[in-house]
């Protein structure tokens, strides 16, 4: 079907009130007046408040549904602004906390496609690598985890994840090297300590693990 220009304009004018009414139902409007005087119901200014609200919901430990609430708020931000990498990173973390691993993996993959900071990219890679390992995709997990620590060598949990992946691959020398690096960076973390102890055990460095 070929659209006639005049009819397209008329149809747009007819549909605009319907679309605005639908926007009010789907997301209560935070009205901002643009330069042309039109109301921008789903402006980026409105969306920027969603992750902040999501962070507040996540920290609300007194609410037994705080994770689900945070997930909903971050999901709103991702839906309205699909290019916002920080929001995708956060919603992936929420899915991970809820043990929804396929959704978490998809969220981090999407975050990595967006323009995010180096720190966030490193954490997203580390988290993605760990959850890929959890679902049995060990080879990809190794590749992603190596990319994480190459991007940020101070990412101690990335090194810890690598140590556990190498253990599954029966590469005990690299397992120990990764665990030792994590231990050098953050020796007081219990997870790091445990990973280092197991690395010493599997690599037969028993005295170092005492």
Tab-separated table of C-alpha atoms in Angstrom:
chain	number	residue	atom	x	y	z
A	1	UNK	CA	0.000	0.000	0.000
A	2	UNK	CA	1.308	3.427	-0.965
A	3	UNK	CA	0.758	6.198	1.554
A	4	UNK	CA	-0.536	9.535	0.260
A	5	UNK	CA	1.426	12.316	2.050
A	6	UNK	CA	-1.650	14.314	2.992
A	7	UNK	CA	-3.420	11.260	4.351
A	8	UNK	CA	-0.338	10.297	6.385
A	9	UNK	CA	-0.389	13.699	8.080
A	10	UNK	CA	-4.098	13.479	8.771
A	11	UNK	CA	-3.771	9.964	10.150
A	12	UNK	CA	-0.911	11.067	12.394
A	13	UNK	CA	-2.996	13.921	13.763
A	14	UNK	CA	-5.872	11.532	14.478
A	15	UNK	CA	-3.674	8.931	16.162
A	16	UNK	CA	-1.669	11.344	18.289
A	17	UNK	CA	-4.327	11.730	21.041
A	18	UNK	CA	-4.724	7.947	21.163
A	19	UNK	CA	-0.971	7.465	21.517
A	20	UNK	CA	-0.760	10.095	24.255
A	21	UNK	CA	-3.629	8.432	26.138
A	22	UNK	CA	-1.864	5.060	25.857
A	23	UNK	CA	1.349	6.628	27.138
A	24	UNK	CA	-0.485	7.940	30.199
A	25	UNK	CA	-1.780	4.445	30.993
A	26	UNK	CA	1.509	2.647	30.383
A	27	UNK	CA	3.740	5.142	32.222
A	28	UNK	CA	2.286	8.023	34.272
A	29	UNK	CA	3.609	11.110	32.491
A	30	UNK	CA	6.303	13.425	33.764
A	31	UNK	CA	5.445	16.280	31.442
A	32	UNK	CA	8.309	18.333	30.025
A	33	UNK	CA	7.709	21.117	27.584
A	34	UNK	CA	10.036	20.870	24.607
A	35	UNK	CA	11.218	23.714	22.410
A	36	UNK	CA	8.306	23.163	20.056
A	37	UNK	CA	5.807	23.326	22.941
A	38	UNK	CA	4.820	19.648	22.701
A	39	UNK	CA	4.721	17.426	25.755
A	40	UNK	CA	7.420	14.763	25.896
A	41	UNK	CA	5.880	12.003	27.961
A	42	UNK	CA	8.731	9.528	27.653
A	43	UNK	CA	11.683	11.875	27.604
A	44	UNK	CA	15.163	10.753	28.609
A	45	UNK	CA	14.878	13.002	31.651
A	46	UNK	CA	12.005	10.828	32.864
A	47	UNK	CA	13.885	7.621	32.084
A	48	UNK	CA	16.991	8.759	33.968
A	49	UNK	CA	14.969	8.583	37.181
A	50	UNK	CA	14.124	4.913	36.756
A	51	UNK	CA	17.537	3.403	37.571
A	52	UNK	CA	17.850	5.699	40.582
A	53	UNK	CA	14.484	4.441	41.770
A	54	UNK	CA	15.597	0.910	40.945
A	55	UNK	CA	18.727	1.301	43.074
A	56	UNK	CA	16.574	2.524	45.944
A	57	UNK	CA	14.226	-0.442	45.559
A	58	UNK	CA	17.175	-2.842	45.444
A	59	UNK	CA	18.521	-1.442	48.730
A	60	UNK	CA	15.109	-1.675	50.423
A	61	UNK	CA	15.859	-4.937	52.249
A	62	UNK	CA	12.765	-4.556	54.423
A	63	UNK	CA	10.582	-5.238	51.392
A	64	UNK	CA	10.511	-8.984	50.612
A	65	UNK	CA	9.782	-8.100	46.972
A	66	UNK	CA	12.584	-5.537	46.669
A	67	UNK	CA	14.412	-7.485	43.949
A	68	UNK	CA	11.282	-7.835	41.819
A	69	UNK	CA	10.476	-4.151	42.321
A	70	UNK	CA	13.982	-3.104	41.304
A	71	UNK	CA	13.781	-5.394	38.282
A	72	UNK	CA	10.551	-3.713	37.172
A	73	UNK	CA	12.028	-0.217	37.478
A	74	UNK	CA	15.229	-1.060	35.626
A	75	UNK	CA	13.128	-2.835	32.996
A	76	UNK	CA	11.168	0.376	32.417
A	77	UNK	CA	14.410	2.255	31.771
A	78	UNK	CA	15.638	-0.385	29.305
A	79	UNK	CA	12.317	-0.432	27.484
A	80	UNK	CA	12.157	3.302	26.952
A	81	UNK	CA	15.869	3.822	26.232
A	82	UNK	CA	17.297	0.604	24.714
A	83	UNK	CA	20.704	2.263	24.190
A	84	UNK	CA	21.329	2.899	27.887
A	85	UNK	CA	24.029	0.396	28.797
A	86	UNK	CA	24.095	1.128	32.539
A	87	UNK	CA	20.425	0.216	32.827
A	88	UNK	CA	20.999	-3.069	30.964
A	89	UNK	CA	23.935	-3.844	33.256
A	90	UNK	CA	21.797	-3.273	36.349
A	91	UNK	CA	18.816	-5.280	35.131
A	92	UNK	CA	21.169	-8.160	34.298
A	93	UNK	CA	22.496	-8.029	37.861
A	94	UNK	CA	18.919	-8.156	39.166
A	95	UNK	CA	18.114	-11.180	37.004
A	96	UNK	CA	21.291	-12.829	38.278
A	97	UNK	CA	20.307	-12.207	41.920
A	98	UNK	CA	16.957	-13.852	41.159
A	99	UNK	CA	18.797	-16.817	39.575
A	100	UNK	CA	17.275	-16.020	36.169
A	101	UNK	CA	20.503	-16.826	34.373
A	102	UNK	CA	19.447	-16.749	30.679
A	103	UNK	CA	17.899	-13.298	31.196
A	104	UNK	CA	20.991	-12.108	33.097
A	105	UNK	CA	23.312	-13.315	30.340
A	106	UNK	CA	21.188	-11.590	27.698
A	107	UNK	CA	21.199	-8.346	29.702
A	108	UNK	CA	24.986	-8.221	30.030
A	109	UNK	CA	25.391	-9.005	26.339
A	110	UNK	CA	23.128	-6.066	25.532
A	111	UNK	CA	24.999	-3.774	27.946
A	112	UNK	CA	28.276	-4.631	26.223
A	113	UNK	CA	26.791	-3.513	22.910
A	114	UNK	CA	26.135	-0.051	24.355
A	115	UNK	CA	28.384	2.866	25.240
A	116	UNK	CA	29.417	2.150	28.842
A	117	UNK	CA	32.401	3.099	30.966
A	118	UNK	CA	35.518	0.962	31.184
A	119	UNK	CA	34.741	0.019	34.800
A	120	UNK	CA	31.198	-1.062	33.965
A	121	UNK	CA	32.392	-2.985	30.913
A	122	UNK	CA	34.923	-4.870	33.021
A	123	UNK	CA	32.325	-5.796	35.646
A	124	UNK	CA	29.813	-6.809	32.965
A	125	UNK	CA	32.391	-9.070	31.329
A	126	UNK	CA	33.316	-10.637	34.673
A	127	UNK	CA	29.674	-11.271	35.591
A	128	UNK	CA	28.887	-12.605	32.123
A	129	UNK	CA	31.853	-14.958	32.247
A	130	UNK	CA	30.837	-16.336	35.625
A	131	UNK	CA	27.214	-16.964	34.676
A	132	UNK	CA	28.242	-18.541	31.363
A	133	UNK	CA	30.365	-20.904	33.442
A	134	UNK	CA	27.324	-21.627	35.651
A	135	UNK	CA	25.220	-22.683	32.652
A	136	UNK	CA	27.951	-24.940	31.283
A	137	UNK	CA	29.390	-22.720	28.546
A	138	UNK	CA	32.893	-23.080	29.910
A	139	UNK	CA	34.865	-22.273	26.758
A	140	UNK	CA	33.026	-18.997	26.192
A	141	UNK	CA	33.235	-18.245	29.909
A	142	UNK	CA	37.029	-18.577	29.753
A	143	UNK	CA	37.260	-16.232	26.776
A	144	UNK	CA	34.985	-13.599	28.340
A	145	UNK	CA	36.697	-13.788	31.744
A	146	UNK	CA	40.121	-13.347	30.171
A	147	UNK	CA	38.799	-10.302	28.333
A	148	UNK	CA	37.543	-8.901	31.655
A	149	UNK	CA	40.905	-9.102	33.447
A	150	UNK	CA	42.769	-7.858	30.382
A	151	UNK	CA	40.525	-4.802	30.379
A	152	UNK	CA	40.827	-4.292	34.148
A	153	UNK	CA	43.728	-6.215	35.767
A	154	UNK	CA	42.562	-5.070	39.224
A	155	UNK	CA	39.240	-6.886	38.914
A	156	UNK	CA	39.860	-9.393	41.687
A	157	UNK	CA	36.565	-11.261	41.268
A	158	UNK	CA	37.380	-11.679	37.588
A	159	UNK	CA	40.600	-13.444	38.572
A	160	UNK	CA	38.688	-15.552	41.103
A	161	UNK	CA	36.204	-16.583	38.423
A	162	UNK	CA	39.080	-17.498	36.130
A	163	UNK	CA	40.586	-19.691	38.821
A	164	UNK	CA	37.356	-21.667	39.173
A	165	UNK	CA	36.995	-22.020	35.401
A	166	UNK	CA	40.561	-23.324	35.094
A	167	UNK	CA	39.801	-25.871	37.823
A	168	UNK	CA	36.969	-27.327	35.723
A	169	UNK	CA	39.363	-27.456	32.761
A	170	UNK	CA	41.963	-29.298	34.907
A	171	UNK	CA	44.490	-26.527	34.262
A	172	UNK	CA	45.823	-26.348	37.799
A	173	UNK	CA	48.818	-24.131	37.095
A	174	UNK	CA	46.666	-21.387	35.599
A	175	UNK	CA	44.108	-22.009	38.341
A	176	UNK	CA	46.751	-21.223	40.949
A	177	UNK	CA	48.104	-18.219	39.035
A	178	UNK	CA	44.643	-16.641	38.743
A	179	UNK	CA	43.764	-17.337	42.382
A	180	UNK	CA	47.110	-15.932	43.534
A	181	UNK	CA	46.501	-12.751	41.553
A	182	UNK	CA	43.075	-12.330	43.156
A	183	UNK	CA	44.581	-12.973	46.604
A	184	UNK	CA	47.257	-10.336	46.022
A	185	UNK	CA	44.563	-7.816	45.111
A	186	UNK	CA	42.079	-8.534	47.916
A	187	UNK	CA	43.336	-11.061	50.502
A	188	UNK	CA	40.611	-10.289	53.063
A	189	UNK	CA	37.694	-11.376	50.842
A	190	UNK	CA	36.403	-14.804	52.020
A	191	UNK	CA	35.589	-15.994	48.496
A	192	UNK	CA	39.077	-15.032	47.315
A	193	UNK	CA	40.647	-16.795	50.292
A	194	UNK	CA	38.666	-19.967	49.644
A	195	UNK	CA	39.505	-19.967	45.929
A	196	UNK	CA	43.195	-19.505	46.753
A	197	UNK	CA	43.111	-22.362	49.269
A	198	UNK	CA	41.542	-24.728	46.735
A	199	UNK	CA	44.027	-23.614	44.083
A	200	UNK	CA	46.882	-24.483	46.426
A	201	UNK	CA	45.272	-27.862	47.092
A	202	UNK	CA	44.692	-28.798	43.460
A	203	UNK	CA	48.143	-27.594	42.355
A	204	UNK	CA	49.836	-29.468	45.231
A	205	UNK	CA	51.145	-26.294	46.885
A	206	UNK	CA	49.967	-27.464	50.275
A	207	UNK	CA	52.297	-25.380	52.422
A	208	UNK	CA	51.231	-22.177	50.705
A	209	UNK	CA	47.596	-22.980	51.392
A	210	UNK	CA	48.027	-23.330	55.155
